[in-house]
Amino acid sequence: AARLSGGENRLVSLPLSRIRVIMKSSPEVSSINQDALFLTAKATELFVQYLATYSYKHGRGKEKNALTYSDLSHTAEECETFQFLADILPKKILASKYLKMLEKEKRDGEVGEDDEEDEDEEDEDETVDEDVGS
């Protein structure tokens, strides 16, 4: 049913062979029914269409008459339905901002480690004081 019907009209746009490869990459899958393959392809198309339409309507796409990556990432971050995509569609940031974030995390990490070392030293001092007092 998913093959070419009427010459050039296709029922699905995504390549079924690629979807089959993705489905077979799961260790639980041993064989794939042709109907299951077709339904997975069609469901995927509908999902992508819904994501694109939602992102376009709720993003800046209307202003620019285009769908941008930032529209998609904003949708993944803000819409509860699409939050499972937040790791796959992260917001883009400039490399300079990323480097600053790394530096800040490194500084905060060093400060945090210094605090832990101070606490360890205090614990050791208390243990010594207790031993001397007994």
mmCIF file with all atom_site columns, N, CA, C and O in Angstrom, residues 77-118:
data_model
loop_
_atom_site.group_PDB
_atom_site.id
_atom_site.type_symbol
_atom_site.label_atom_id
_atom_site.label_alt_id
_atom_site.label_comp_id
_atom_site.label_asym_id
_atom_site.label_entity_id
_atom_site.label_seq_id
_atom_site.pdbx_PDB_ins_code
_atom_site.Cartn_x
_atom_site.Cartn_y
_atom_site.Cartn_z
_atom_site.occupancy
_atom_site.B_iso_or_equiv
_atom_site.pdbx_formal_charge
_atom_site.auth_seq_id
_atom_site.auth_comp_id
_atom_site.auth_asym_id
_atom_site.auth_atom_id
_atom_site.pdbx_PDB_model_num
ATOM 1   N N  . GLU A 1 77  ? 10.917 23.781 24.113 1.00 0.00 ? 77  GLU A N  1
ATOM 2   C CA . GLU A 1 77  ? 11.161 24.235 25.483 1.00 0.00 ? 77  GLU A CA 1
ATOM 3   C C  . GLU A 1 77  ? 9.878  24.680 26.184 1.00 0.00 ? 77  GLU A C  1
ATOM 4   O O  . GLU A 1 77  ? 9.687  24.404 27.367 1.00 0.00 ? 77  GLU A O  1
ATOM 5   N N  . GLU A 1 78  ? 8.989  25.343 25.467 1.00 0.00 ? 78  GLU A N  1
ATOM 6   C CA . GLU A 1 78  ? 7.829  25.975 26.088 1.00 0.00 ? 78  GLU A CA 1
ATOM 7   C C  . GLU A 1 78  ? 6.555  25.137 26.092 1.00 0.00 ? 78  GLU A C  1
ATOM 8   O O  . GLU A 1 78  ? 5.764  25.243 27.007 1.00 0.00 ? 78  GLU A O  1
ATOM 9   N N  . CYS A 1 79  ? 6.347  24.315 25.070 1.00 0.00 ? 79  CYS A N  1
ATOM 10  C CA . CYS A 1 79  ? 5.102  23.548 24.962 1.00 0.00 ? 79  CYS A CA 1
ATOM 11  C C  . CYS A 1 79  ? 5.257  22.199 25.650 1.00 0.00 ? 79  CYS A C  1
ATOM 12  O O  . CYS A 1 79  ? 6.161  21.430 25.339 1.00 0.00 ? 79  CYS A O  1
ATOM 13  N N  . GLU A 1 80  ? 4.380  21.911 26.591 1.00 0.00 ? 80  GLU A N  1
ATOM 14  C CA . GLU A 1 80  ? 4.465  20.681 27.364 1.00 0.00 ? 80  GLU A CA 1
ATOM 15  C C  . GLU A 1 80  ? 4.425  19.439 26.470 1.00 0.00 ? 80  GLU A C  1
ATOM 16  O O  . GLU A 1 80  ? 5.121  18.460 26.725 1.00 0.00 ? 80  GLU A O  1
ATOM 17  N N  . THR A 1 81  ? 3.647  19.490 25.401 1.00 0.00 ? 81  THR A N  1
ATOM 18  C CA . THR A 1 81  ? 3.528  18.357 24.489 1.00 0.00 ? 81  THR A CA 1
ATOM 19  C C  . THR A 1 81  ? 4.864  17.977 23.868 1.00 0.00 ? 81  THR A C  1
ATOM 20  O O  . THR A 1 81  ? 5.149  16.809 23.649 1.00 0.00 ? 81  THR A O  1
ATOM 21  N N  . PHE A 1 82  ? 5.701  18.979 23.608 1.00 0.00 ? 82  PHE A N  1
ATOM 22  C CA . PHE A 1 82  ? 6.953  18.743 22.889 1.00 0.00 ? 82  PHE A CA 1
ATOM 23  C C  . PHE A 1 82  ? 8.187  18.801 23.793 1.00 0.00 ? 82  PHE A C  1
ATOM 24  O O  . PHE A 1 82  ? 9.309  18.783 23.293 1.00 0.00 ? 82  PHE A O  1
ATOM 25  N N  . GLN A 1 83  ? 8.008  18.859 25.099 1.00 0.00 ? 83  GLN A N  1
ATOM 26  C CA . GLN A 1 83  ? 9.165  18.994 25.987 1.00 0.00 ? 83  GLN A CA 1
ATOM 27  C C  . GLN A 1 83  ? 10.121 17.817 25.922 1.00 0.00 ? 83  GLN A C  1
ATOM 28  O O  . GLN A 1 83  ? 11.302 17.962 26.223 1.00 0.00 ? 83  GLN A O  1
ATOM 29  N N  . PHE A 1 84  ? 9.660  16.661 25.477 1.00 0.00 ? 84  PHE A N  1
ATOM 30  C CA . PHE A 1 84  ? 10.561 15.524 25.362 1.00 0.00 ? 84  PHE A CA 1
ATOM 31  C C  . PHE A 1 84  ? 11.612 15.747 24.273 1.00 0.00 ? 84  PHE A C  1
ATOM 32  O O  . PHE A 1 84  ? 12.611 15.040 24.211 1.00 0.00 ? 84  PHE A O  1
ATOM 33  N N  . LEU A 1 85  ? 11.418 16.762 23.439 1.00 0.00 ? 85  LEU A N  1
ATOM 34  C CA . LEU A 1 85  ? 12.374 17.102 22.383 1.00 0.00 ? 85  LEU A CA 1
ATOM 35  C C  . LEU A 1 85  ? 13.390 18.160 22.812 1.00 0.00 ? 85  LEU A C  1
ATOM 36  O O  . LEU A 1 85  ? 14.248 18.534 22.028 1.00 0.00 ? 85  LEU A O  1
ATOM 37  N N  . ALA A 1 86  ? 13.299 18.629 24.027 1.00 0.00 ? 86  ALA A N  1
ATOM 38  C CA . ALA A 1 86  ? 14.161 19.733 24.469 1.00 0.00 ? 86  ALA A CA 1
ATOM 39  C C  . ALA A 1 86  ? 15.648 19.400 24.346 1.00 0.00 ? 86  ALA A C  1
ATOM 40  O O  . ALA A 1 86  ? 16.449 20.268 24.005 1.00 0.00 ? 86  ALA A O  1
ATOM 41  N N  . ASP A 1 87  ? 16.034 18.158 24.596 1.00 0.00 ? 87  ASP A N  1
ATOM 42  C CA . ASP A 1 87  ? 17.445 17.770 24.468 1.00 0.00 ? 87  ASP A CA 1
ATOM 43  C C  . ASP A 1 87  ? 17.862 17.654 23.009 1.00 0.00 ? 87  ASP A C  1
ATOM 44  O O  . ASP A 1 87  ? 19.029 17.845 22.677 1.00 0.00 ? 87  ASP A O  1
ATOM 45  N N  . ILE A 1 88  ? 16.922 17.322 22.157 1.00 0.00 ? 88  ILE A N  1
ATOM 46  C CA . ILE A 1 88  ? 17.216 17.139 20.731 1.00 0.00 ? 88  ILE A CA 1
ATOM 47  C C  . ILE A 1 88  ? 17.222 18.481 19.998 1.00 0.00 ? 88  ILE A C  1
ATOM 48  O O  . ILE A 1 88  ? 17.965 18.664 19.039 1.00 0.00 ? 88  ILE A O  1
ATOM 49  N N  . LEU A 1 89  ? 16.401 19.403 20.453 1.00 0.00 ? 89  LEU A N  1
ATOM 50  C CA . LEU A 1 89  ? 16.302 20.731 19.838 1.00 0.00 ? 89  LEU A CA 1
ATOM 51  C C  . LEU A 1 89  ? 16.673 21.817 20.848 1.00 0.00 ? 89  LEU A C  1
ATOM 52  O O  . LEU A 1 89  ? 15.840 22.652 21.201 1.00 0.00 ? 89  LEU A O  1
ATOM 53  N N  . PRO A 1 90  ? 17.914 21.844 21.315 1.00 0.00 ? 90  PRO A N  1
ATOM 54  C CA . PRO A 1 90  ? 18.275 22.868 22.298 1.00 0.00 ? 90  PRO A CA 1
ATOM 55  C C  . PRO A 1 90  ? 18.348 24.245 21.660 1.00 0.00 ? 90  PRO A C  1
ATOM 56  O O  . PRO A 1 90  ? 18.540 24.367 20.450 1.00 0.00 ? 90  PRO A O  1
ATOM 57  N N  . LYS A 1 91  ? 18.182 25.268 22.483 1.00 0.00 ? 91  LYS A N  1
ATOM 58  C CA . LYS A 1 91  ? 18.330 26.634 21.976 1.00 0.00 ? 91  LYS A CA 1
ATOM 59  C C  . LYS A 1 91  ? 19.765 26.849 21.549 1.00 0.00 ? 91  LYS A C  1
ATOM 60  O O  . LYS A 1 91  ? 20.691 26.388 22.211 1.00 0.00 ? 91  LYS A O  1
ATOM 61  N N  . LYS A 1 92  ? 19.934 27.545 20.439 1.00 0.00 ? 92  LYS A N  1
ATOM 62  C CA . LYS A 1 92  ? 21.279 27.853 19.972 1.00 0.00 ? 92  LYS A CA 1
ATOM 63  C C  . LYS A 1 92  ? 21.842 29.012 20.776 1.00 0.00 ? 92  LYS A C  1
ATOM 64  O O  . LYS A 1 92  ? 21.125 29.945 21.113 1.00 0.00 ? 92  LYS A O  1
ATOM 65  N N  . ILE A 1 93  ? 23.120 28.904 21.088 1.00 0.00 ? 93  ILE A N  1
ATOM 66  C CA . ILE A 1 93  ? 23.803 30.004 21.754 1.00 0.00 ? 93  ILE A CA 1
ATOM 67  C C  . ILE A 1 93  ? 25.112 30.252 21.020 1.00 0.00 ? 93  ILE A C  1
ATOM 68  O O  . ILE A 1 93  ? 25.643 29.366 20.352 1.00 0.00 ? 93  ILE A O  1
ATOM 69  N N  . LEU A 1 94  ? 25.626 31.459 21.152 1.00 0.00 ? 94  LEU A N  1
ATOM 70  C CA . LEU A 1 94  ? 26.892 31.800 20.533 1.00 0.00 ? 94  LEU A CA 1
ATOM 71  C C  . LEU A 1 94  ? 28.030 31.078 21.247 1.00 0.00 ? 94  LEU A C  1
ATOM 72  O O  . LEU A 1 94  ? 27.961 30.821 22.452 1.00 0.00 ? 94  LEU A O  1
ATOM 73  N N  . ALA A 1 95  ? 29.067 30.780 20.503 1.00 0.00 ? 95  ALA A N  1
ATOM 74  C CA . ALA A 1 95  ? 30.223 30.088 21.081 1.00 0.00 ? 95  ALA A CA 1
ATOM 75  C C  . ALA A 1 95  ? 30.824 30.910 22.222 1.00 0.00 ? 95  ALA A C  1
ATOM 76  O O  . ALA A 1 95  ? 31.241 30.358 23.246 1.00 0.00 ? 95  ALA A O  1
ATOM 77  N N  . SER A 1 96  ? 30.853 32.229 22.066 1.00 0.00 ? 96  SER A N  1
ATOM 78  C CA . SER A 1 96  ? 31.426 33.080 23.116 1.00 0.00 ? 96  SER A CA 1
ATOM 79  C C  . SER A 1 96  ? 30.620 32.963 24.412 1.00 0.00 ? 96  SER A C  1
ATOM 80  O O  . SER A 1 96  ? 31.196 32.890 25.501 1.00 0.00 ? 96  SER A O  1
ATOM 81  N N  . LYS A 1 97  ? 29.291 32.896 24.292 1.00 0.00 ? 97  LYS A N  1
ATOM 82  C CA . LYS A 1 97  ? 28.457 32.732 25.491 1.00 0.00 ? 97  LYS A CA 1
ATOM 83  C C  . LYS A 1 97  ? 28.696 31.367 26.128 1.00 0.00 ? 97  LYS A C  1
ATOM 84  O O  . LYS A 1 97  ? 28.746 31.241 27.345 1.00 0.00 ? 97  LYS A O  1
ATOM 85  N N  . TYR A 1 98  ? 28.855 30.351 25.289 1.00 0.00 ? 98  TYR A N  1
ATOM 86  C CA . TYR A 1 98  ? 29.094 29.012 25.805 1.00 0.00 ? 98  TYR A CA 1
ATOM 87  C C  . TYR A 1 98  ? 30.417 28.951 26.557 1.00 0.00 ? 98  TYR A C  1
ATOM 88  O O  . TYR A 1 98  ? 30.502 28.367 27.641 1.00 0.00 ? 98  TYR A O  1
ATOM 89  N N  . LEU A 1 99  ? 31.455 29.566 25.994 1.00 0.00 ? 99  LEU A N  1
ATOM 90  C CA . LEU A 1 99  ? 32.757 29.580 26.661 1.00 0.00 ? 99  LEU A CA 1
ATOM 91  C C  . LEU A 1 99  ? 32.683 30.302 27.997 1.00 0.00 ? 99  LEU A C  1
ATOM 92  O O  . LEU A 1 99  ? 33.283 29.871 28.981 1.00 0.00 ? 99  LEU A O  1
ATOM 93  N N  . LYS A 1 100 ? 31.927 31.410 28.046 1.00 0.00 ? 100 LYS A N  1
ATOM 94  C CA . LYS A 1 100 ? 31.744 32.129 29.307 1.00 0.00 ? 100 LYS A CA 1
ATOM 95  C C  . LYS A 1 100 ? 31.019 31.252 30.336 1.00 0.00 ? 100 LYS A C  1
ATOM 96  O O  . LYS A 1 100 ? 31.368 31.246 31.512 1.00 0.00 ? 100 LYS A O  1
ATOM 97  N N  . MET A 1 101 ? 30.016 30.493 29.863 1.00 0.00 ? 101 MET A N  1
ATOM 98  C CA . MET A 1 101 ? 29.289 29.597 30.757 1.00 0.00 ? 101 MET A CA 1
ATOM 99  C C  . MET A 1 101 ? 30.225 28.525 31.314 1.00 0.00 ? 101 MET A C  1
ATOM 100 O O  . MET A 1 101 ? 30.172 28.202 32.508 1.00 0.00 ? 101 MET A O  1
ATOM 101 N N  . LEU A 1 102 ? 31.086 27.979 30.456 1.00 0.00 ? 102 LEU A N  1
ATOM 102 C CA . LEU A 1 102 ? 32.041 26.964 30.910 1.00 0.00 ? 102 LEU A CA 1
ATOM 103 C C  . LEU A 1 102 ? 33.004 27.529 31.943 1.00 0.00 ? 102 LEU A C  1
ATOM 104 O O  . LEU A 1 102 ? 33.295 26.877 32.946 1.00 0.00 ? 102 LEU A O  1
ATOM 105 N N  . GLU A 1 103 ? 33.494 28.749 31.694 1.00 0.00 ? 103 GLU A N  1
ATOM 106 C CA . GLU A 1 103 ? 34.400 29.386 32.641 1.00 0.00 ? 103 GLU A CA 1
ATOM 107 C C  . GLU A 1 103 ? 33.715 29.601 33.983 1.00 0.00 ? 103 GLU A C  1
ATOM 108 O O  . GLU A 1 103 ? 34.299 29.357 35.037 1.00 0.00 ? 103 GLU A O  1
ATOM 109 N N  . LYS A 1 104 ? 32.468 30.056 33.928 1.00 0.00 ? 104 LYS A N  1
ATOM 110 C CA . LYS A 1 104 ? 31.719 30.300 35.170 1.00 0.00 ? 104 LYS A CA 1
ATOM 111 C C  . LYS A 1 104 ? 31.501 28.994 35.928 1.00 0.00 ? 104 LYS A C  1
ATOM 112 O O  . LYS A 1 104 ? 31.687 28.943 37.149 1.00 0.00 ? 104 LYS A O  1
ATOM 113 N N  . GLU A 1 105 ? 31.131 27.935 35.198 1.00 0.00 ? 105 GLU A N  1
ATOM 114 C CA . GLU A 1 105 ? 30.936 26.639 35.852 1.00 0.00 ? 105 GLU A CA 1
ATOM 115 C C  . GLU A 1 105 ? 32.236 26.148 36.470 1.00 0.00 ? 105 GLU A C  1
ATOM 116 O O  . GLU A 1 105 ? 32.243 25.585 37.559 1.00 0.00 ? 105 GLU A O  1
ATOM 117 N N  . LYS A 1 106 ? 33.356 26.371 35.766 1.00 0.00 ? 106 LYS A N  1
ATOM 118 C CA . LYS A 1 106 ? 34.646 25.946 36.285 1.00 0.00 ? 106 LYS A CA 1
ATOM 119 C C  . LYS A 1 106 ? 34.977 26.710 37.560 1.00 0.00 ? 106 LYS A C  1
ATOM 120 O O  . LYS A 1 106 ? 35.410 26.127 38.552 1.00 0.00 ? 106 LYS A O  1
ATOM 121 N N  . ARG A 1 107 ? 34.738 28.044 37.552 1.00 0.00 ? 107 ARG A N  1
ATOM 122 C CA . ARG A 1 107 ? 34.991 28.846 38.755 1.00 0.00 ? 107 ARG A CA 1
ATOM 123 C C  . ARG A 1 107 ? 34.080 28.404 39.885 1.00 0.00 ? 107 ARG A C  1
ATOM 124 O O  . ARG A 1 107 ? 34.516 28.254 41.019 1.00 0.00 ? 107 ARG A O  1
ATOM 125 N N  . ASP A 1 108 ? 32.796 28.222 39.587 1.00 0.00 ? 108 ASP A N  1
ATOM 126 C CA . ASP A 1 108 ? 31.852 27.792 40.621 1.00 0.00 ? 108 ASP A CA 1
ATOM 127 C C  . ASP A 1 108 ? 32.234 26.418 41.155 1.00 0.00 ? 108 ASP A C  1
ATOM 128 O O  . ASP A 1 108 ? 32.124 26.153 42.350 1.00 0.00 ? 108 ASP A O  1
ATOM 129 N N  . GLY A 1 109 ? 32.707 25.549 40.271 1.00 0.00 ? 109 GLY A N  1
ATOM 130 C CA . GLY A 1 109 ? 33.139 24.217 40.688 1.00 0.00 ? 109 GLY A CA 1
ATOM 131 C C  . GLY A 1 109 ? 34.329 24.279 41.612 1.00 0.00 ? 109 GLY A C  1
ATOM 132 O O  . GLY A 1 109 ? 34.419 23.549 42.589 1.00 0.00 ? 109 GLY A O  1
ATOM 133 N N  . GLU A 1 110 ? 35.285 25.167 41.297 1.00 0.00 ? 110 GLU A N  1
ATOM 134 C CA . GLU A 1 110 ? 36.466 25.321 42.153 1.00 0.00 ? 110 GLU A CA 1
ATOM 135 C C  . GLU A 1 110 ? 36.078 25.874 43.502 1.00 0.00 ? 110 GLU A C  1
ATOM 136 O O  . GLU A 1 110 ? 36.570 25.434 44.529 1.00 0.00 ? 110 GLU A O  1
ATOM 137 N N  . VAL A 1 111 ? 35.164 26.835 43.515 1.00 0.00 ? 111 VAL A N  1
ATOM 138 C CA . VAL A 1 111 ? 34.699 27.405 44.775 1.00 0.00 ? 111 VAL A CA 1
ATOM 139 C C  . VAL A 1 111 ? 33.991 26.327 45.588 1.00 0.00 ? 111 VAL A C  1
ATOM 140 O O  . VAL A 1 111 ? 34.213 26.187 46.777 1.00 0.00 ? 111 VAL A O  1
ATOM 141 N N  . GLY A 1 112 ? 33.153 25.521 44.918 1.00 0.00 ? 112 GLY A N  1
ATOM 142 C CA . GLY A 1 112 ? 32.441 24.444 45.597 1.00 0.00 ? 112 GLY A CA 1
ATOM 143 C C  . GLY A 1 112 ? 33.396 23.418 46.169 1.00 0.00 ? 112 GLY A C  1
ATOM 144 O O  . GLY A 1 112 ? 33.210 22.912 47.268 1.00 0.00 ? 112 GLY A O  1
ATOM 145 N N  . GLU A 1 113 ? 34.466 23.092 45.420 1.00 0.00 ? 113 GLU A N  1
ATOM 146 C CA . GLU A 1 113 ? 35.452 22.130 45.909 1.00 0.00 ? 113 GLU A CA 1
ATOM 147 C C  . GLU A 1 113 ? 36.203 22.695 47.100 1.00 0.00 ? 113 GLU A C  1
ATOM 148 O O  . GLU A 1 113 ? 36.481 21.980 48.051 1.00 0.00 ? 113 GLU A O  1
ATOM 149 N N  . ASP A 1 114 ? 36.547 23.991 47.068 1.00 0.00 ? 114 ASP A N  1
ATOM 150 C CA . ASP A 1 114 ? 37.224 24.624 48.193 1.00 0.00 ? 114 ASP A CA 1
ATOM 151 C C  . ASP A 1 114 ? 36.344 24.560 49.440 1.00 0.00 ? 114 ASP A C  1
ATOM 152 O O  . ASP A 1 114 ? 36.827 24.288 50.532 1.00 0.00 ? 114 ASP A O  1
ATOM 153 N N  . ASP A 1 115 ? 35.041 24.796 49.279 1.00 0.00 ? 115 ASP A N  1
ATOM 154 C CA . ASP A 1 115 ? 34.110 24.727 50.406 1.00 0.00 ? 115 ASP A CA 1
ATOM 155 C C  . ASP A 1 115 ? 34.090 23.325 50.986 1.00 0.00 ? 115 ASP A C  1
ATOM 156 O O  . ASP A 1 115 ? 34.085 23.138 52.194 1.00 0.00 ? 115 ASP A O  1
ATOM 157 N N  . GLU A 1 116 ? 34.082 22.297 50.111 1.00 0.00 ? 116 GLU A N  1
ATOM 158 C CA . GLU A 1 116 ? 34.058 20.925 50.590 1.00 0.00 ? 116 GLU A CA 1
ATOM 159 C C  . GLU A 1 116 ? 35.333 20.602 51.343 1.00 0.00 ? 116 GLU A C  1
ATOM 160 O O  . GLU A 1 116 ? 35.301 19.915 52.361 1.00 0.00 ? 116 GLU A O  1
ATOM 161 N N  . GLU A 1 117 ? 36.487 21.076 50.834 1.00 0.00 ? 117 GLU A N  1
ATOM 162 C CA . GLU A 1 117 ? 37.751 20.829 51.518 1.00 0.00 ? 117 GLU A CA 1
ATOM 163 C C  . GLU A 1 117 ? 37.752 21.476 52.884 1.00 0.00 ? 117 GLU A C  1
ATOM 164 O O  . GLU A 1 117 ? 38.211 20.896 53.859 1.00 0.00 ? 117 GLU A O  1
ATOM 165 N N  . ASP A 1 118 ? 37.225 22.706 52.987 1.00 0.00 ? 118 ASP A N  1
ATOM 166 C CA . ASP A 1 118 ? 37.144 23.394 54.275 1.00 0.00 ? 118 ASP A CA 1
ATOM 167 C C  . ASP A 1 118 ? 36.284 22.591 55.248 1.00 0.00 ? 118 ASP A C  1
ATOM 168 O O  . ASP A 1 118 ? 36.618 22.450 56.417 1.00 0.00 ? 118 ASP A O  1
#
